[in-house]
Coordinates of C-alpha atoms in Angstrom, one line a residue:
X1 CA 145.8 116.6 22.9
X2 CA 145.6 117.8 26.8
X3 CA 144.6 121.7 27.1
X4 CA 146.5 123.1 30.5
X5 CA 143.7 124.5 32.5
X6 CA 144.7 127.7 34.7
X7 CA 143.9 126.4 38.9
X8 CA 145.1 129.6 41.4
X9 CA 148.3 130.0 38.4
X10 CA 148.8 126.2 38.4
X11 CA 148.3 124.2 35.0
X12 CA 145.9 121.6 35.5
X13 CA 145.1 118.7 32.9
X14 CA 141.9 118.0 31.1
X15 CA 141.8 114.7 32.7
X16 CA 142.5 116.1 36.3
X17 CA 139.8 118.5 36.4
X18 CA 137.3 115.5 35.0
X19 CA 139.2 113.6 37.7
X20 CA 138.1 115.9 40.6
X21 CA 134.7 116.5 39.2
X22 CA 133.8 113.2 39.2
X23 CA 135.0 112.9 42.8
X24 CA 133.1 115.6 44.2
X25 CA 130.1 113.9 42.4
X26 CA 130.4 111.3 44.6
X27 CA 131.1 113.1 47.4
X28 CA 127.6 114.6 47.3
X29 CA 126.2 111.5 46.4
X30 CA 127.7 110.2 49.6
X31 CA 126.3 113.0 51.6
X32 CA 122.8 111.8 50.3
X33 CA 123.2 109.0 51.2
X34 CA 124.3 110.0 55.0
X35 CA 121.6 112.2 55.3
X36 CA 119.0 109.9 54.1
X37 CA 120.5 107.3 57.0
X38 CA 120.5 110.4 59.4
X39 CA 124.4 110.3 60.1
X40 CA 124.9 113.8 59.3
X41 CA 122.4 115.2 61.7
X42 CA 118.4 116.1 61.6
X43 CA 117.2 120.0 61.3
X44 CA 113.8 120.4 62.2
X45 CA 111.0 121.6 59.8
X46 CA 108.2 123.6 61.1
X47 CA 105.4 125.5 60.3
X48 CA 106.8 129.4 60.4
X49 CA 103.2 130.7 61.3
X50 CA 102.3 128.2 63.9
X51 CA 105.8 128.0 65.3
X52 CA 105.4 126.4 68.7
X53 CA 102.9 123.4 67.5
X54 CA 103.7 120.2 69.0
X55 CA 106.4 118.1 66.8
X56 CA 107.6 114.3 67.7
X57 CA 111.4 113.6 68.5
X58 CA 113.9 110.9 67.4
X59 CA 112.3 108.5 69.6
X60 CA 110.3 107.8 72.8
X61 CA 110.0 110.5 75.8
X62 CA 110.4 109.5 78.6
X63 CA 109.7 113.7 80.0
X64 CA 107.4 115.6 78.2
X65 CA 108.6 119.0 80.2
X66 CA 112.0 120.0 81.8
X67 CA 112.8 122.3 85.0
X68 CA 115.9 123.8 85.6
X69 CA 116.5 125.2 89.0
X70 CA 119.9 127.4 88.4
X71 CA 121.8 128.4 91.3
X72 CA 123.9 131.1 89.6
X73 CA 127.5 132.5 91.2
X74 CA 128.8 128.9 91.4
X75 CA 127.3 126.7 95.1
X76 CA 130.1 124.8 96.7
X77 CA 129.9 121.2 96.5
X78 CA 131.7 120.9 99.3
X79 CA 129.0 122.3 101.7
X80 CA 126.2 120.6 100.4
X81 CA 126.1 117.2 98.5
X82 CA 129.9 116.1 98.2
X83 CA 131.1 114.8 101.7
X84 CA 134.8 114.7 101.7
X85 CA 135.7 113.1 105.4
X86 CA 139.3 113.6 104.6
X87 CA 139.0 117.4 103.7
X88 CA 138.0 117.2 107.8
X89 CA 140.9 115.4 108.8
X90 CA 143.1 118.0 107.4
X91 CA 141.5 121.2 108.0
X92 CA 143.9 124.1 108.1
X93 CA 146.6 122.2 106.5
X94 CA 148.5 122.6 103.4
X95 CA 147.3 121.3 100.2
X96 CA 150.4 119.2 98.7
X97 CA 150.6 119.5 95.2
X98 CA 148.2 121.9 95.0
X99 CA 147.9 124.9 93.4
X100 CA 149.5 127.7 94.6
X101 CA 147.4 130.7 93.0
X102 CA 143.9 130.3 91.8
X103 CA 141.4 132.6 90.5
X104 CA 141.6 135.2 92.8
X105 CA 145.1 135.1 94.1
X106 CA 147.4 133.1 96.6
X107 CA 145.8 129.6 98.5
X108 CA 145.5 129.4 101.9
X109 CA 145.0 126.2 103.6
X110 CA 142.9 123.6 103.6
X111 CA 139.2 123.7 105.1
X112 CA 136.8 121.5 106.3
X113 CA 132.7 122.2 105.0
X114 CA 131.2 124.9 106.9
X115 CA 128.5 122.8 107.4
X116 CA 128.0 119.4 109.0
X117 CA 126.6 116.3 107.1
X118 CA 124.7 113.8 107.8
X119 CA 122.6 110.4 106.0
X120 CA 119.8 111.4 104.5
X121 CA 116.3 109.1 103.4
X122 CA 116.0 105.5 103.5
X123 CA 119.9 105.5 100.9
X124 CA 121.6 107.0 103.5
X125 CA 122.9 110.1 101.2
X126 CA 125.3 112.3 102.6
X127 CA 124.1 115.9 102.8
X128 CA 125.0 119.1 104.4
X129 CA 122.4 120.8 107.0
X130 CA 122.6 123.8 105.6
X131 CA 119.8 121.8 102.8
X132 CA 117.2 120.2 105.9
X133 CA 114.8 120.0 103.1
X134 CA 116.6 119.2 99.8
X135 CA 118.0 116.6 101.6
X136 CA 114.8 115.3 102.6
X137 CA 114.0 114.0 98.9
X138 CA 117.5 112.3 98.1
X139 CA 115.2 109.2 97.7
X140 CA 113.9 110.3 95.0
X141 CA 116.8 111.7 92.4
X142 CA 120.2 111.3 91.6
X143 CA 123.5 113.0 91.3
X144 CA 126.1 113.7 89.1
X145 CA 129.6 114.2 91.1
X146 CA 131.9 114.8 88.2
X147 CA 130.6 117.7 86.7
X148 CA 133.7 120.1 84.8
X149 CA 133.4 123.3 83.0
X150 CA 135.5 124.8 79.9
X151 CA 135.8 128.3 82.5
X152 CA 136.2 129.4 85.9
X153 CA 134.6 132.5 84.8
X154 CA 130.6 133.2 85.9
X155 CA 129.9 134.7 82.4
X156 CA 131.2 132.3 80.1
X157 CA 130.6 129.6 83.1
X158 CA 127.1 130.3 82.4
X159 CA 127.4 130.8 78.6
X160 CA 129.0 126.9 78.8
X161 CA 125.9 125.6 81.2
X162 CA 123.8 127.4 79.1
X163 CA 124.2 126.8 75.7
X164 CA 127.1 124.5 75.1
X165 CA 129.6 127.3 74.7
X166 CA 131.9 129.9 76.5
X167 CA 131.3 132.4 73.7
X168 CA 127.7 134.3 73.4
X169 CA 126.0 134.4 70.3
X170 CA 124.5 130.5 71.0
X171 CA 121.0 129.1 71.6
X172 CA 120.0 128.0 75.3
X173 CA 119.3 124.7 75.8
X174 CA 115.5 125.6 76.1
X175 CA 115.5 127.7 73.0
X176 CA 117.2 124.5 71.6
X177 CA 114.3 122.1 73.1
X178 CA 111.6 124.6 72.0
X179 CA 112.8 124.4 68.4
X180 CA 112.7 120.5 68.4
X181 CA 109.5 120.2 69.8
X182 CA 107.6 123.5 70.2
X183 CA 104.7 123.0 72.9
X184 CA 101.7 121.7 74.6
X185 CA 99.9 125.0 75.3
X186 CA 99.8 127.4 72.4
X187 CA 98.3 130.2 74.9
X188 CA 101.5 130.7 77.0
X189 CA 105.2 130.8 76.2
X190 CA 107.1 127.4 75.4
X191 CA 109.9 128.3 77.3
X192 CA 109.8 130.6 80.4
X193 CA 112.9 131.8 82.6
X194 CA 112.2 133.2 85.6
X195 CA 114.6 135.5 87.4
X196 CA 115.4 135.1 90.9
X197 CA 113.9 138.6 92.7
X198 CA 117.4 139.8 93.7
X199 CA 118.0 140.4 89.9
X200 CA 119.5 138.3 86.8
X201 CA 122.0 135.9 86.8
X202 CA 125.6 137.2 85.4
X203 CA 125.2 136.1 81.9
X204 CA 122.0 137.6 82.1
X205 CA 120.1 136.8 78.7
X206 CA 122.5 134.7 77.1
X207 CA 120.5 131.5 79.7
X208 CA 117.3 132.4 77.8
X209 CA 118.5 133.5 74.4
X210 CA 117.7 131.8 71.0
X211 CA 121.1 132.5 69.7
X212 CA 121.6 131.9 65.6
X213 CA 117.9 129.8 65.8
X214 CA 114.9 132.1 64.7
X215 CA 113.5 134.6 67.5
X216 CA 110.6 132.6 68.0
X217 CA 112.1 130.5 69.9
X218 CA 113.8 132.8 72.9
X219 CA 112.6 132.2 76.8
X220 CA 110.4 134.9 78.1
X221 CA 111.5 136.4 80.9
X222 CA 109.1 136.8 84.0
X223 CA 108.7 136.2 87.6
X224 CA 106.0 136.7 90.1
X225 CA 107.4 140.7 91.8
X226 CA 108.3 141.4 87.7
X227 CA 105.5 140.2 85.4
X228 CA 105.5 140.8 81.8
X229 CA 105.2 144.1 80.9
X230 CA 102.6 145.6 78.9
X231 CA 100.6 142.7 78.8
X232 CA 97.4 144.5 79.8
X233 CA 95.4 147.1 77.2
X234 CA 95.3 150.7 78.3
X235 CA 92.5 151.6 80.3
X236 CA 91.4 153.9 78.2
X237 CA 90.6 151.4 76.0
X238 CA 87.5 149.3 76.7
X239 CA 87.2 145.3 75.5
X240 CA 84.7 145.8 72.9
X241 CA 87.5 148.3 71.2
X242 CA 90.4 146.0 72.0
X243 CA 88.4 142.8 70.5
X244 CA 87.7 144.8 67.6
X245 CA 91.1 146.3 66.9
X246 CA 92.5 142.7 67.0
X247 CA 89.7 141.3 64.3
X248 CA 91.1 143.9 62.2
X249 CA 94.6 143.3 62.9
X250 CA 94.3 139.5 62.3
X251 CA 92.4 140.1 58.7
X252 CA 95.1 142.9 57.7
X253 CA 97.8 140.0 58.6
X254 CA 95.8 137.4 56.7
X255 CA 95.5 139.6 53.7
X256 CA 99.6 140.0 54.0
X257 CA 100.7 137.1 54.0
X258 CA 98.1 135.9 51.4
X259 CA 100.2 137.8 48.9
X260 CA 103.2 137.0 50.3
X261 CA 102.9 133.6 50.8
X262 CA 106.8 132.5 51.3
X263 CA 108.1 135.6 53.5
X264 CA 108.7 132.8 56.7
X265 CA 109.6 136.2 58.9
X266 CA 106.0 137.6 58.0
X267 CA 104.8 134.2 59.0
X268 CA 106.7 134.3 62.3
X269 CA 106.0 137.8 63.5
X270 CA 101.8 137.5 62.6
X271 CA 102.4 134.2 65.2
X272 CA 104.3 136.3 67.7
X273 CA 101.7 138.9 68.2
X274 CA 99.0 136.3 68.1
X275 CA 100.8 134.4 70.8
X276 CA 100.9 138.0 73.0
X277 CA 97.6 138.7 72.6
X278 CA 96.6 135.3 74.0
X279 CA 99.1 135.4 76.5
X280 CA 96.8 138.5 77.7
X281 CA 94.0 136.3 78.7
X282 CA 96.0 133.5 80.0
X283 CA 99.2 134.6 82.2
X284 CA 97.0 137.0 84.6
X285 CA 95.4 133.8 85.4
X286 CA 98.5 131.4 85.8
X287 CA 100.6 134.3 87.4
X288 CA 97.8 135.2 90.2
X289 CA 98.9 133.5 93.1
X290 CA 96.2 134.6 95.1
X291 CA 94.5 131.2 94.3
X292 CA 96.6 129.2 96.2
X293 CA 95.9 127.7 99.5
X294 CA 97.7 129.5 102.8
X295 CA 99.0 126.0 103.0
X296 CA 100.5 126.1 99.7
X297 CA 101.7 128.9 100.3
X298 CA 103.1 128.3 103.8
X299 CA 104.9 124.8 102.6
X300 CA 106.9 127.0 100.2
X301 CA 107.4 129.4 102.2
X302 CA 106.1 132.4 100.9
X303 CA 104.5 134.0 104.0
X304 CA 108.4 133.6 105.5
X305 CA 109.0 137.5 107.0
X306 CA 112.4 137.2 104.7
X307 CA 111.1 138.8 101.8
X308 CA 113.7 137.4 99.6
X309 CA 112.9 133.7 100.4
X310 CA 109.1 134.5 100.1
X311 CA 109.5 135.7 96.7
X312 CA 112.1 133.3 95.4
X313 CA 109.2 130.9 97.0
X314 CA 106.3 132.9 94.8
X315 CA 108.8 132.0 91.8
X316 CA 108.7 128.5 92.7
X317 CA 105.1 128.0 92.9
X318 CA 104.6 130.0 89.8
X319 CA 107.5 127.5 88.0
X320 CA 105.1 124.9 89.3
X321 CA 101.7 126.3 87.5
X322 CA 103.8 127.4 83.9
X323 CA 104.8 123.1 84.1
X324 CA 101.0 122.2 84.8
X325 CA 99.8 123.8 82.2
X326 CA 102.4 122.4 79.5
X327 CA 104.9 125.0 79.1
X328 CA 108.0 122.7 77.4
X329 CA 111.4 124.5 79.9
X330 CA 110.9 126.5 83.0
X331 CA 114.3 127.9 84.2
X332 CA 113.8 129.2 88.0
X333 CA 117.0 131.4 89.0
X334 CA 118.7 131.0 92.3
X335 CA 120.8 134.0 92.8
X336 CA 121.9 137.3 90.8
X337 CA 125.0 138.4 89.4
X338 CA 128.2 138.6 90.6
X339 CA 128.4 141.1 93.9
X340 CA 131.0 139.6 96.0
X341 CA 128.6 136.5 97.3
X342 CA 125.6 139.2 98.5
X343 CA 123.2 138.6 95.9
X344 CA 124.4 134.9 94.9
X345 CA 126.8 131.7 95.4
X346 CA 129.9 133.4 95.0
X347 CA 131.3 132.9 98.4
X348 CA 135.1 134.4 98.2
X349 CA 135.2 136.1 101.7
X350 CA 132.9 134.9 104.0
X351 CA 131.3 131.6 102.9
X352 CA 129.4 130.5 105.7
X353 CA 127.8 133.5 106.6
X354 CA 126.7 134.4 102.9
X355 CA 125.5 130.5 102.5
X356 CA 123.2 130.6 105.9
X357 CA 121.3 133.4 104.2
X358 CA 121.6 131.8 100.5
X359 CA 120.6 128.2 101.8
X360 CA 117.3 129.9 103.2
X361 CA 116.1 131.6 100.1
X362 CA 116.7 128.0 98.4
X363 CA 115.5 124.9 100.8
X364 CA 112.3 125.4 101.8
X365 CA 111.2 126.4 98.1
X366 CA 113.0 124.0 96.3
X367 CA 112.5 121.4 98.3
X368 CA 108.4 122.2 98.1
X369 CA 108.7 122.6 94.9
X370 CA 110.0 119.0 94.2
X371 CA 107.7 117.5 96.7
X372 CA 104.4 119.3 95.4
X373 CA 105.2 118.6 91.5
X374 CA 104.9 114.7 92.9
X375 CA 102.1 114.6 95.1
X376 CA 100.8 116.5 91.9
X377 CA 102.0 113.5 89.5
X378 CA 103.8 115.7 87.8
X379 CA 107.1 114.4 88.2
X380 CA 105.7 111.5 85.8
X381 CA 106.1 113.7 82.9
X382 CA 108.7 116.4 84.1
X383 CA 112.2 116.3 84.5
X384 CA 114.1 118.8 87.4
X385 CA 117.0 119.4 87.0
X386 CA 119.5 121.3 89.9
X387 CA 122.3 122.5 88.7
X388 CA 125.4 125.6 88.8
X389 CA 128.0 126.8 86.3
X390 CA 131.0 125.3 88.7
X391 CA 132.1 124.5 92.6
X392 CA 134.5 126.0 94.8
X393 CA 138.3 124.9 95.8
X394 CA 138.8 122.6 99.0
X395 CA 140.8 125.1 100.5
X396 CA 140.2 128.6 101.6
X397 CA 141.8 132.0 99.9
X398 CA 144.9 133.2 101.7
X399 CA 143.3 135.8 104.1
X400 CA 140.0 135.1 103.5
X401 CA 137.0 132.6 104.9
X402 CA 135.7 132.1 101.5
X403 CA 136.7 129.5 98.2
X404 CA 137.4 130.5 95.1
X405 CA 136.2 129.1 91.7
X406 CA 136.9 125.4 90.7
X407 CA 135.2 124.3 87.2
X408 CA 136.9 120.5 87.9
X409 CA 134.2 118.6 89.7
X410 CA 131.1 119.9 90.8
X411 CA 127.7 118.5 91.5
X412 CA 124.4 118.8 89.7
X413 CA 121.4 116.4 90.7
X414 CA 118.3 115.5 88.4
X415 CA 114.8 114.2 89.4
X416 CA 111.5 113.2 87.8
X417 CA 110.5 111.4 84.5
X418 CA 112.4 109.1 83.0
X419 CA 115.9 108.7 86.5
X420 CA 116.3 106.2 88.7
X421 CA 116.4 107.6 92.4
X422 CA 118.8 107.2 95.1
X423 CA 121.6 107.2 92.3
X424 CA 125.2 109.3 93.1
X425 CA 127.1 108.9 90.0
X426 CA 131.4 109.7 89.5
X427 CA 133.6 110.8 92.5
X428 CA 136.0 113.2 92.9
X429 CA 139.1 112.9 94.5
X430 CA 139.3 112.6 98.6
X431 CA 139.9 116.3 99.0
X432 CA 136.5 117.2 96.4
X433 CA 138.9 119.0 94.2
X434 CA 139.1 117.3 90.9
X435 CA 136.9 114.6 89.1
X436 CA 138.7 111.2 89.1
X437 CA 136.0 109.0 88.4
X438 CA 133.6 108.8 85.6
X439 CA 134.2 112.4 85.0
X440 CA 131.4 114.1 83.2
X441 CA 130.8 117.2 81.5
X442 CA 128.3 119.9 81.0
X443 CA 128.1 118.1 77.4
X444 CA 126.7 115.0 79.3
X445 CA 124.2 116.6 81.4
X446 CA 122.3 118.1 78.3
X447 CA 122.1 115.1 76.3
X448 CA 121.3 113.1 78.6
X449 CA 118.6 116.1 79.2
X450 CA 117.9 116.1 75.5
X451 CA 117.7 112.2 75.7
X452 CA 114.5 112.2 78.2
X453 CA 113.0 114.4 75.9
X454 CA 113.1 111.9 73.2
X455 CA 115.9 113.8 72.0
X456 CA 119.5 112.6 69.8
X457 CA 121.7 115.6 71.2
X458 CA 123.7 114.7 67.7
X459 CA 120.8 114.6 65.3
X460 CA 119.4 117.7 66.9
X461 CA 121.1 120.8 64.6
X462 CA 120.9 123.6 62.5
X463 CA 123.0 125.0 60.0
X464 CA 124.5 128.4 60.7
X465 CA 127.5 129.8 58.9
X466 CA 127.9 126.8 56.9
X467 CA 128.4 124.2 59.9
X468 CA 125.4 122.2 61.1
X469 CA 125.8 123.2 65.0
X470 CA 124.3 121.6 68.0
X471 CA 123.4 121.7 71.8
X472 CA 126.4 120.1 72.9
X473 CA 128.8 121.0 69.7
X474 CA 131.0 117.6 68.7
X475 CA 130.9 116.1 72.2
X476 CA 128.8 114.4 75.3
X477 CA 127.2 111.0 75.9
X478 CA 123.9 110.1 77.3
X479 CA 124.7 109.6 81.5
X480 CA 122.7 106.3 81.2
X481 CA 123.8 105.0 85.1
X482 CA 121.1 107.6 85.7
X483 CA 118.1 106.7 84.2

């Protein structure tokens, strides 16, 4: 005899609903299985109350650290590492076939970079002049050509560079790389962003955020004008009383957590304000730049009379001494939020006279930067990493001096552990408009990021809502040409 079996007002059989219990049986046998062979992705176990300990990856690192110098509000490729010979040949002409509106409004005509190139290091690299010292280390990294992005929006731009997404709401790559590996120095933060001194970039916090992964595991925000707030006891209170009021904090924590030995949050907020109060004794020291040397100082360029450059210069250095002393992702910011190309890259009106003061703040630091972190031997164990959220149309806006936004091929260059120099990878088309070669994404650039780290960008997840999400969602490839 068959019983009918109510399904949703359907009548089901006996032997159907054995049927499709037996299936689903073996559907999460099967899911075993996959998980056992990691083809369904790797979450990563840690220790809640010692959160940033050092854990291994899926295989062998080739960088230990990663720095990522941002340039927000979108550089032009077109005036600084993507020479486009033809784009001078038909300067002031029409673009065929090109779009008649962008961005933000009608196209004017073609026009040639504001800069002029020329061969660079012993590979002959084209580069613009307004980067004399970023083009002095072509040698020694490579680029990317073919870079796209999912928006032509600085917000979600950013979001996309960021995190893997347009939307907010996801973890940053270096909350991400944090999670996966923690850190080298449990004194200071594993992951540091430091703002660039004429404010934060347009997707502000989302670059640094931990998204959906636990707290623990967002950047802290710092630079050397803005360091981190009440990190030093009232003066009122003397050592002896602040030495003593954190014995007593660290036994009534102990005593906590002893009787509530599974609360994970308990676990990782004891850890938090542990970290803080070490971080008391050891960023004074690493953010005191007073113990550089005036030629230290002067190769960066922080004794420069533009005050912007010389602090965008003190950021550098100080990017430099978080990466000596083992701090897992530096972001240093290049540029602000969006204010009509003043305060960053976002050159709409008047390109070449926003860039001459932009390129200043950037060279000399960056390049010093680069340079110092070698001579150091740094660069054994560190990957750089320059990068922006898009590039900028071959062709000015009707009425304008300026290019709007173009998220179809744009530049990024990487450096350090783990690339092979003197590499310039994809091309974009004569005019630098569109990627036509190789074309890459912002997918590719972070795992291949991910990679050097020892990283599988898709065995690196956790589960939120249900879906085991990653870094760089259901997409990307390792760039290996690079490394």
């Amino acid at each position: 005899m068959t019983t009918p079996l109510s399904n949703n007002g359907q009548q089901m059989l006996r032997r159907d609903l054995f049927g499709q219990t037996v299936s689903g049986l073996a559907g999460v046998a099967l899911a075993s299985l996959l998980k056992q062979q990691n083809v369904l992705g790797d979450s990563v176990n840690f220790d809640a109350s010692m959160p940033h300990a050092r854990r291994m990856g899926h295989h062998e690192a080739k960088a230990k650290n990663v720095l990522v110098i941002f340039c927000a509000g979108a550089c032009s490729q077109l005036e600084t590492y993507d020479y486009k010979p033809e784009l001078i040949k038909r300067d002031g002409q029409p673009m065929k076939g090109g779009p008649a509106v962008t961005f933000q409004g009608p196209s004017g005509n073609l026009a040639r970079p504001q800069y002029r190139f020329r061969p660079r290091g012993e590979c002959g690299k084209m580069v613009s002049d307004m980067l004399p010292h970023l083009g002095g280390i072509v040698d020694d990294i490579s680029f990317v050509h073919t870079l796209t992005n999912k928006s032509n929006t600085h917000g979600p731009a950013e979001n996309f560079l960021s995190t893997g997404f347009v939307l907010d709401g996801f973890p940053s790559i270096g909350a991400w790389v944090t999670y996966a590996l923690g850190t080298e120095n449990q004194d200071l933060p594993a992951f540091v962003a430091i703002p660039d001194p004429r404010g934060v970039p347009q997707a502000s916090v989302n670059n640094w955020a931990p998204g959906f992964l636990p707290a623990v595991f967002q950047g802290t925000p710092f630079n050397s004008s803005q360091p981190i707030r009440n990190l030093a006891p009232p003066a009122s209170i003397g050592k002896d009383k602040d030495n003593a009021a954190r014995s007593l904090l660290a036994m009534l924590n102990e005593q906590h957590l002893a009787r509530n030995p599974d609360d994970t949050d308990l676990a990782a907020r004891i850890a938090s304000y542990e970290l803080a109060a070490r971080m008391q004794l050891s960023v004074p020291g690493i953010a005191d730049l007073s113990t550089e040397s005036a030629h230290t100082l002067k190769m960066y360029g922080a004794d420069s009379p533009n005050e912007t450059k010389a602090a965008f210069a003190k950021n550098a250095i100080l990017a430099r001494r978080l990466i000596e002393n083992g701090v897992r992702f530096v972001q240093l910011f290049n540029g602000a939020y969006a204010s009509a190309g003043r305060l960053n890259w976002d050159g709409h009106s008047d390109l070449r006279n926003q860039y001459d003061i932009h390129g200043e703040i950037l060279d000399q630091p960056a390049a010093a930067l680069f340079n110092d972190m070698k001579q150091r031997g740094l660069l054994e164990d560190t990957l750089v990493v320059w990068c922006t959220e898009f590039g900028r149309m071959p062709m000015f806006q009707k009425g304008a001096k300026g290019r709007d936004h173009n998220p179809q091929g744009f530049t990024a260059w990487l450096g350090g552990a783990g690339i092979k120099p003197g590499v310039s990878y994809g091309v974009t088309d004569e005019l630098g408009f569109k990627a036509v070669q190789d074309v890459s994404s912002i997918h590719d650039l972070n795992a291949t990021i991910l990679h050097l780290l020892g990283l599988d960008h898709t065995r690196l997840t956790y589960q939120h809502n249900g879906i085991d999400r990653r870094l760089t969602d259901v997409h990307g490839h390792v760039l290996r040409e690079l490394l």
